[in-house]
Coordinates of C-alpha atoms in Angstrom, one line a residue:
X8 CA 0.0 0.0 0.0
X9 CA 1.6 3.3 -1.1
X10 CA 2.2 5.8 1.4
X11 CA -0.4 8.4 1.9
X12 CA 2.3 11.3 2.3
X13 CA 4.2 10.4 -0.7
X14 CA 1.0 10.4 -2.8
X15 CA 0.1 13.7 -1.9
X16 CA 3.2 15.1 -2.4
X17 CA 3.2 13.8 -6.0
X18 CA -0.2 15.5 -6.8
X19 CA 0.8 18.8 -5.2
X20 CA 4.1 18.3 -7.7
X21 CA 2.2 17.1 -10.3
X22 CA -0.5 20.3 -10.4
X23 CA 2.5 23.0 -10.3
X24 CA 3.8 21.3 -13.3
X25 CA 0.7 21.8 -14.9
X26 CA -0.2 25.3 -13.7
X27 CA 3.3 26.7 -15.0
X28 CA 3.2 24.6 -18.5
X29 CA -0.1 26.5 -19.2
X30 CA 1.2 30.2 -18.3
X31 CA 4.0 29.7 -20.7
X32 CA 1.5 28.5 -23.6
X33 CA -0.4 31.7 -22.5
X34 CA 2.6 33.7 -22.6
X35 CA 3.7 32.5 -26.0
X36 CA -0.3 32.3 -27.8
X37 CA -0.4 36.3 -26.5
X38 CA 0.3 38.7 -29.6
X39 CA 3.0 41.0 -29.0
X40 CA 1.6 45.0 -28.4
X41 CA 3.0 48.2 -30.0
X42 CA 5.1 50.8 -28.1
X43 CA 3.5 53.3 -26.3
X44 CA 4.1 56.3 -28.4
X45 CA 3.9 59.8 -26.9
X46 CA 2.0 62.4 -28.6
X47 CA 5.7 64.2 -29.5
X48 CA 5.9 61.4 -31.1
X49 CA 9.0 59.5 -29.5
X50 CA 8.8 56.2 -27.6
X51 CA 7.9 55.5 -24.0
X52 CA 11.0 55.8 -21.8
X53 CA 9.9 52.5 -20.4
X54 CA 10.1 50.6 -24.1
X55 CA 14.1 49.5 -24.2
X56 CA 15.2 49.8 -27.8
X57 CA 17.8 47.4 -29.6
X58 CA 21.1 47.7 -29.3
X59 CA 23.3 49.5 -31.8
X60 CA 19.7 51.5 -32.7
X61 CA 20.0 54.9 -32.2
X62 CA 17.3 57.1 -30.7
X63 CA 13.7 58.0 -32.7
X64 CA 14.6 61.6 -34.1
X65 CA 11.8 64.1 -34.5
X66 CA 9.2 63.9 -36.9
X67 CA 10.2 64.6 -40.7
X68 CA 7.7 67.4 -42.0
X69 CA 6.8 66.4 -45.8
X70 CA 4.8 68.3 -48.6
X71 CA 2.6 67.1 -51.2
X72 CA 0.9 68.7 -53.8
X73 CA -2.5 67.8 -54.0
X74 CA -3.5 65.2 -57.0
X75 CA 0.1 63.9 -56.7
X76 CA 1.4 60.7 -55.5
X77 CA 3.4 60.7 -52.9
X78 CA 6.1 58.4 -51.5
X79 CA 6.6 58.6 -47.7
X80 CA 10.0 56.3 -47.0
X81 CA 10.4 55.2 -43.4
X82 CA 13.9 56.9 -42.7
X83 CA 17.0 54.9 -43.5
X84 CA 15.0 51.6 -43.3
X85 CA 16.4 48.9 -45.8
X86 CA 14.3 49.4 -48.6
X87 CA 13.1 45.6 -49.2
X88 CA 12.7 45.3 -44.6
X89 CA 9.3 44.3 -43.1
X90 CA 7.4 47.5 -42.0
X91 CA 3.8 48.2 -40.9
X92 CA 2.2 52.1 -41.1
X93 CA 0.1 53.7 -38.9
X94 CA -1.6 57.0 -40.0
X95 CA -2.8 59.1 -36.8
X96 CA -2.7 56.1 -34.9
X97 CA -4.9 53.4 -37.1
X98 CA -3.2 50.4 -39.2
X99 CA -2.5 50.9 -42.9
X100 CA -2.9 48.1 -45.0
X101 CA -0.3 46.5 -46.7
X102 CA -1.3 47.0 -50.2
X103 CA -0.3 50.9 -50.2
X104 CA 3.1 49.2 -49.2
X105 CA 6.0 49.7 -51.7
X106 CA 8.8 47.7 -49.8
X107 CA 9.4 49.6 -46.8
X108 CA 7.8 52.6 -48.3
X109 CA 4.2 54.2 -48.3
X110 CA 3.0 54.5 -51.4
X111 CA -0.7 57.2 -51.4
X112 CA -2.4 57.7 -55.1
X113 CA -3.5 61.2 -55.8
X114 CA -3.1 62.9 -52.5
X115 CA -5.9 65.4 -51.1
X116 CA -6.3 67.4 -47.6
X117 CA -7.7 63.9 -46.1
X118 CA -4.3 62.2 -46.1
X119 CA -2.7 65.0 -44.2
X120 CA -1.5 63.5 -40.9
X121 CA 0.9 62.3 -38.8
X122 CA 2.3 58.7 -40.3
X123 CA 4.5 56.2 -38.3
X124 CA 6.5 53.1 -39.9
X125 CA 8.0 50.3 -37.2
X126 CA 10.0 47.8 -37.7
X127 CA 8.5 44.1 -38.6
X128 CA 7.3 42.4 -36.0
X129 CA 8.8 44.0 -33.1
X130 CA 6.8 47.3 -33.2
X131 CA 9.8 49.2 -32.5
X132 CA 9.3 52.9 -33.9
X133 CA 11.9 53.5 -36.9
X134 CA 10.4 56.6 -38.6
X135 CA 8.5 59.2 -38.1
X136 CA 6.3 62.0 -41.3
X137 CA 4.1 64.7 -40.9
X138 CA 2.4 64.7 -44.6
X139 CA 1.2 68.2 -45.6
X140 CA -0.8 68.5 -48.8
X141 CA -1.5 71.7 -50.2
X142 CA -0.9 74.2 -53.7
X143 CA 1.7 76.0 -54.7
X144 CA 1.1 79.9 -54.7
X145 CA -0.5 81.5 -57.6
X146 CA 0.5 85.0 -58.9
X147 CA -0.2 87.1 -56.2
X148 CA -2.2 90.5 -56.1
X149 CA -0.6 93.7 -55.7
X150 CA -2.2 96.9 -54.9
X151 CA -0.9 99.9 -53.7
X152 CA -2.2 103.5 -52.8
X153 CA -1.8 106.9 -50.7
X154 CA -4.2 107.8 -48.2
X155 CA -2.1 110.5 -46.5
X156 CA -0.3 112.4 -49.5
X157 CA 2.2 113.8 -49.7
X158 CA 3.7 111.6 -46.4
X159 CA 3.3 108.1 -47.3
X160 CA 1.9 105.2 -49.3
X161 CA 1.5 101.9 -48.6
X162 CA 1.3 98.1 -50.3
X163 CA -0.8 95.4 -49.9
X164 CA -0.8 92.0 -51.5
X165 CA -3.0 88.7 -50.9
X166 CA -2.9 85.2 -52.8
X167 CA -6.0 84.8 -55.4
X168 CA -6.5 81.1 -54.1
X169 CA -5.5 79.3 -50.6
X170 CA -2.8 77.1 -50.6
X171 CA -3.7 75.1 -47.4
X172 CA 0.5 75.4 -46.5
X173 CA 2.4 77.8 -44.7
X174 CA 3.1 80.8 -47.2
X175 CA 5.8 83.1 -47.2
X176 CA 6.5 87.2 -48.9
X177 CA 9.2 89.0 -50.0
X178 CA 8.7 92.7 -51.0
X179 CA 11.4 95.0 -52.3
X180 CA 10.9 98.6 -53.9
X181 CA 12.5 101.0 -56.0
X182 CA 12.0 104.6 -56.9
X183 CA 14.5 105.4 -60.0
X184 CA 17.3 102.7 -59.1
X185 CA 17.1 103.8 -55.3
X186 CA 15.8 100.3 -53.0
X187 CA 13.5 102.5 -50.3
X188 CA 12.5 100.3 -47.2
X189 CA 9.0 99.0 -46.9
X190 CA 8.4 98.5 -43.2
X191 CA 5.6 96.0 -42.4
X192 CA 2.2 96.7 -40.2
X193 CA 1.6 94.4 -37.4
X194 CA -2.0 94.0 -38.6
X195 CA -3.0 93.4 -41.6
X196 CA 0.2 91.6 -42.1
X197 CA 0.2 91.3 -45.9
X198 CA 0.7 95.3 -45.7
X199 CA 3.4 98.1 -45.4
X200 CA 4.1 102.1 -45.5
X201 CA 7.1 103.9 -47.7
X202 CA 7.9 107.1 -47.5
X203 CA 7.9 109.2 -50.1
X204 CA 11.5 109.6 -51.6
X205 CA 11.1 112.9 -53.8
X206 CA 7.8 114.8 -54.4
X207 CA 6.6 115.8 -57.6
X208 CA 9.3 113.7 -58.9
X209 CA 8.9 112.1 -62.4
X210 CA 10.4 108.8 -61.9
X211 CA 8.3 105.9 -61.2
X212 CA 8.3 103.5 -58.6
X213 CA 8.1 99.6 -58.9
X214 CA 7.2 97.4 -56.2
X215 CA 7.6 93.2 -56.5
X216 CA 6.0 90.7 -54.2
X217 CA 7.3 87.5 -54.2
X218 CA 5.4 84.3 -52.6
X219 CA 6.8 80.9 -52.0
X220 CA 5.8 78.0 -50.1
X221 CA 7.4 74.3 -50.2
X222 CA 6.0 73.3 -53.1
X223 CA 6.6 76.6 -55.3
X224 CA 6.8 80.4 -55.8
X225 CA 5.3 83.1 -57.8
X226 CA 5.6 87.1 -58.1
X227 CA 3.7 90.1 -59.0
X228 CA 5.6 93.2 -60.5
X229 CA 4.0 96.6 -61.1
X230 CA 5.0 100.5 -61.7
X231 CA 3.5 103.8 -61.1
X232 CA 4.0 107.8 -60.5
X233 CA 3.2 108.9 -57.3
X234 CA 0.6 110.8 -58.3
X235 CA -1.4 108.0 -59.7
X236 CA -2.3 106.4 -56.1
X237 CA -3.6 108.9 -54.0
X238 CA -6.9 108.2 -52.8
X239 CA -8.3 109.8 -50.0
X240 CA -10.4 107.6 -47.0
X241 CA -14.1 108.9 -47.4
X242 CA -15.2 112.0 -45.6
X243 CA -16.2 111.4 -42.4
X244 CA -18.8 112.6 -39.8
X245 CA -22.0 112.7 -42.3
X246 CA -25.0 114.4 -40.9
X247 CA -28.2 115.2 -42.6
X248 CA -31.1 117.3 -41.2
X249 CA -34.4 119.1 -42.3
X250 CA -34.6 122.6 -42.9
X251 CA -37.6 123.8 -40.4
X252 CA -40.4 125.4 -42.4
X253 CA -38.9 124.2 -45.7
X254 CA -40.1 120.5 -46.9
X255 CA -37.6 119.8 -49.6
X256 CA -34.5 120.6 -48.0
X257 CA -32.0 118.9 -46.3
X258 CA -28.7 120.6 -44.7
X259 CA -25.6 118.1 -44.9
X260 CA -22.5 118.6 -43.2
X261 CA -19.3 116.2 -43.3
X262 CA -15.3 116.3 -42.2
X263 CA -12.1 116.0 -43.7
X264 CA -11.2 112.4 -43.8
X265 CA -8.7 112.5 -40.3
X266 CA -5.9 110.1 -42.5
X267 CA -5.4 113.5 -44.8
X268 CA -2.4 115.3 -43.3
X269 CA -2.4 119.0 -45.2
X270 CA -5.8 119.7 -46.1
X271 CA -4.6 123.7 -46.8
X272 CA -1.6 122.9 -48.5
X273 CA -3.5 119.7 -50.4
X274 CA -7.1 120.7 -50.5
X275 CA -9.8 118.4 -51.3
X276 CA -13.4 118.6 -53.5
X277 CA -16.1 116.8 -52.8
X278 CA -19.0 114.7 -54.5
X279 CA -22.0 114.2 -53.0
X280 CA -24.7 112.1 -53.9
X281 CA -28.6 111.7 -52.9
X282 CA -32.0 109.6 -53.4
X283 CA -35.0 108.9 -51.8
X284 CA -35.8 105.3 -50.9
X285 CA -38.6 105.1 -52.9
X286 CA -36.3 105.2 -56.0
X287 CA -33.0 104.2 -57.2
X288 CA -31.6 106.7 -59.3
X289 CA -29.1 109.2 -57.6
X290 CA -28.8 112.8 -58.2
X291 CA -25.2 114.2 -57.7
X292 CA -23.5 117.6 -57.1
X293 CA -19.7 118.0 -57.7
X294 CA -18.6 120.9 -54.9
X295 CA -15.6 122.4 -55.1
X296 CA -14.9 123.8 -51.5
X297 CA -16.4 123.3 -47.9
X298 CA -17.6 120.9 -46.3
X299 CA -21.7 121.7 -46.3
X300 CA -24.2 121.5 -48.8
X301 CA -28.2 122.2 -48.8
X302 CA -30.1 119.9 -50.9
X303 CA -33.0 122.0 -52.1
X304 CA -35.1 119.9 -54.4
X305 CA -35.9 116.4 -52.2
X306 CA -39.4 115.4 -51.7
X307 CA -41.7 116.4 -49.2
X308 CA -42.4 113.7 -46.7
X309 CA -39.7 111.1 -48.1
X310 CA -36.6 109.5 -46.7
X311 CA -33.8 110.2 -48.3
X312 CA -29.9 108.5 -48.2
X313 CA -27.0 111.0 -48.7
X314 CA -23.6 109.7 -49.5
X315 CA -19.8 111.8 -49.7
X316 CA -16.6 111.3 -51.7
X317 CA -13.2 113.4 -51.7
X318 CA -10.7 113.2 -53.9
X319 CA -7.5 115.8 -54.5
X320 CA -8.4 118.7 -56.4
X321 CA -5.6 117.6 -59.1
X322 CA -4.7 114.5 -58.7
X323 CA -5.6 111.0 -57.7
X324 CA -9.1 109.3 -57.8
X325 CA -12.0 109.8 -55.5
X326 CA -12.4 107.9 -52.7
X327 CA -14.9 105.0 -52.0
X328 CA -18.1 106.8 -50.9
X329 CA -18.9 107.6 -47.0
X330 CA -21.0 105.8 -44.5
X331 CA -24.9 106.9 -45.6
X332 CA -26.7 108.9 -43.9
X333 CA -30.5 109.4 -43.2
X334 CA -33.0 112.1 -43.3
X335 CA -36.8 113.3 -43.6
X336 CA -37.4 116.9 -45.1
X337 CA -39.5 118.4 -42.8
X338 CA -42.8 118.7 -42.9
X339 CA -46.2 120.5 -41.5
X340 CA -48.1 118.7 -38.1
X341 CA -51.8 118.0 -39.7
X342 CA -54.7 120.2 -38.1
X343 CA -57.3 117.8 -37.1
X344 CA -60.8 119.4 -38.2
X345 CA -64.0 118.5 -36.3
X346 CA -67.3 118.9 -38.6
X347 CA -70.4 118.6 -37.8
X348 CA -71.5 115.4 -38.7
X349 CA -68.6 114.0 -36.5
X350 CA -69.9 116.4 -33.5
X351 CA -73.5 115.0 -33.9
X352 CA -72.0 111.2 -33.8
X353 CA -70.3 112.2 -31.1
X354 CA -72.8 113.6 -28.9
X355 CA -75.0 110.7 -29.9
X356 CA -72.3 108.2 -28.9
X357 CA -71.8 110.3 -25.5
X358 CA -75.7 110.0 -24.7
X359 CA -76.0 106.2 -25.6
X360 CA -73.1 105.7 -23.1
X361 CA -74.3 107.3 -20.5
X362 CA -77.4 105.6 -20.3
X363 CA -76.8 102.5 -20.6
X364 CA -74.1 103.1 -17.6
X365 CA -76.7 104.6 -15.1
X366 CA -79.5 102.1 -15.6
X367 CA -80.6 101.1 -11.7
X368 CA -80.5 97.6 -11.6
X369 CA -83.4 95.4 -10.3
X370 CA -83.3 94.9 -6.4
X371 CA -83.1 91.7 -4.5
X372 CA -83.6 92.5 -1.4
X373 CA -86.8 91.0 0.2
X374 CA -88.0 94.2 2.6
X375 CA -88.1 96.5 -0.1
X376 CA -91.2 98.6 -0.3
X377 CA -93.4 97.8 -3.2
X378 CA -94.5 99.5 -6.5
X379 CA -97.0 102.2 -6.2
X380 CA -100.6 100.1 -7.2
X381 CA -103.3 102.0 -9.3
X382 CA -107.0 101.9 -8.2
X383 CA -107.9 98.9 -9.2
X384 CA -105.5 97.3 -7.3
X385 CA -106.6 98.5 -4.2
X386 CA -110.3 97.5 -4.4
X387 CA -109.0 93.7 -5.3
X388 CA -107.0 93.5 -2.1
X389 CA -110.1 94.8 -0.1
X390 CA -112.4 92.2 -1.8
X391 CA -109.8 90.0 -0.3
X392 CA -110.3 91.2 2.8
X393 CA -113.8 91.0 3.1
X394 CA -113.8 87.3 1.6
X395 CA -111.5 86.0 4.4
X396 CA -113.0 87.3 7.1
X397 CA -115.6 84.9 7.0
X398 CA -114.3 82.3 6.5
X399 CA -112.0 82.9 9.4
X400 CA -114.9 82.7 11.5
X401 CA -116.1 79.5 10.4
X402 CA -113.0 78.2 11.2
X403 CA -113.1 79.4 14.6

């Protein structure tokens, strides 16, 4: 008969065996998990990496112009190695593989992202692209113009179509073959001011934008005299009133535009235009000096809209038109006029009122007195009398 003890002791031995065989068939059925990668995009410090690897650099930036098809390699990776891609974090498949490369077909602004390649089956990271698809820049527009002659002008210039990538511009002008300096407003940015070299000088100047991006550049030349730009910011401050006593006139007043510097040594004209909102047609009156003006043939009774331009009495253009303005031409408070019809309805309307608002109404109280009773009355109510008596007595 075996020993009890040594039995047991060959189960308990028996069951570790078993219990440790089954972890390590767990261990080795149990896929094998990516790195944890940080949102800078490098690995966890916890994730060892092989030796004789060096350290995940930061991630390459790359451009693509849309419609293209674009190669993303993964870094110095043998070009025929085992990779797998991830694009913001979710598997690529294989088929966009081209060896170790990622091959995309006609590239749009969904495949910008952030695209990872590791290394076969280990998951280590290897490489690292930021894919950023966009246009290259167009010929870009060029305006420029002086508000505030004879101290300044300034430049402006904008790209007809977004490129959906970082843009970049270089400006440079010349008056004669002197380079003058442009310097750049903080806001709008695509904007700066240059002095005036020379007045009155008969030179031109030539200003050239240049734009570039990653994927190209373009540039916009143009020429001028100075005295070709100046336009003056609208008039300000436009007021319009009625005239009292007078119902088709209007008085309108307006200021200097504040961004002209010498008004007495650079005087300005003015236009000014009117309608009423009934119609669309404007009337306009060219005025050569001062800033008033009495409009003197506007309808009676009807809104009008009263607009101002300035320009330079010899040079320049005339300025976009001011903020509009409203006004009514004045007109006489009606007389109300009672006649007599309307007096007769009215003291009809009165008396109806009143009676029907004094009417006593019936009472309901028990103890009030009764009616005043005619003649007749009273000799029925004696009859009464006289019939009850006896039988009163019979009862008795």
């Amino acid at each position: 008969m075996a020993n009890p003890v040594t039995s047991a002791c060959c189960l308990v031995l028996a069951a570790s065996v078993m219990v440790c065989a089954q972890r390590h068939a767990d261990a080795e059925a149990k896929p094998r998990s990516r790195p944890f990668i940080s949102e800078s995009g490098s690995l966890d410090r916890s994730q060892t990496q092989r030796a004789g690897r060096s350290p995940q650099r930061d991630p390459h930036i790359q451009y693509e112009k849309i419609g293209s098809n674009a190669v993303i390699k993964c870094g110095s990776m043998d070009p025929d190695a085992a990779v797998t891609w991830t694009v913001n974090g979710t598997d690529i498949d294989n088929s966009q593989l081209n060896g170790s490369a990622l091959l995309l077909h006609n590239v749009n602004l969904s495949h910008n992202g952030f695209y990872s390649c590791f290394e076969g089956s280990s998951w280590q990271l290897w490489h690292q692209t930021i894919l950023k698809v966009g246009h290259p820049p167009k010929e870009p527009v060029l305006m420029c113009r002086s508000n505030n002659y004879p101290a300044s002008f300034y430049c402006s210039w904008h790209l007809p179509s977004p490129t959906y990538i970082p843009n970049y511009f270089n400006i440079t002008v010349k008056h004669g073959s002197t380079q003058l300096y442009c310097e750049r407003d903080p806001f709008p940015k695509n904007r700066c001011h240059i002095k005036y070299s020379r007045l009155f000088s008969t030179l031109k100047y030539e200003v050239t934008v240049v734009a570039s991006n990653a994927l190209g550049k373009s540039s916009n030349t143009i020429s001028f005299d100075e005295f070709m730009i100046v336009k003056p910011d609208p008039p300000e401050n436009v007021l319009a009133k009625p005239v009292h006593r007078n119902p088709r006139r209007l008085e309108v007043t307006w200021q200097t535009p504040s961004t002209w510097p010498d008004p007495e040594s650079f005087p300005l004209k003015f236009f000014l235009r009117y309608r009423p909102l009934i119609l669309d047609q404007w009337q306009h009156v060219e005025l050569s000096d001062g800033t008033s003006h009495t409009i003197t043939d506007a309808y009676a009774g009807k809104e009008y809209i009263i607009q101002v331009a300035a320009k330079d009495y010899e040079i320049g253009t005339w300025s976009d038109w001011s903020v509009a303005a409203h006004a009514t031409p004045w007109t006489e408070e009606p007389k109300y006029i009672t006649t007599e019809a309307q007096k007769t309805e009215t003291t009809m309307t009165i008396t109806t009122t009143t009676t029907t608002t004094y009417v006593t109404p019936p009472t309901t109280k028990p103890c009030d007195p009764e009616p005043t009773l005619g003649a007749a009355a009273v000799r029925v109510s004696w009859i009464s009398i006289l019939l009850l008596v006896p039988v009163g007595i019979l009862l008795i």
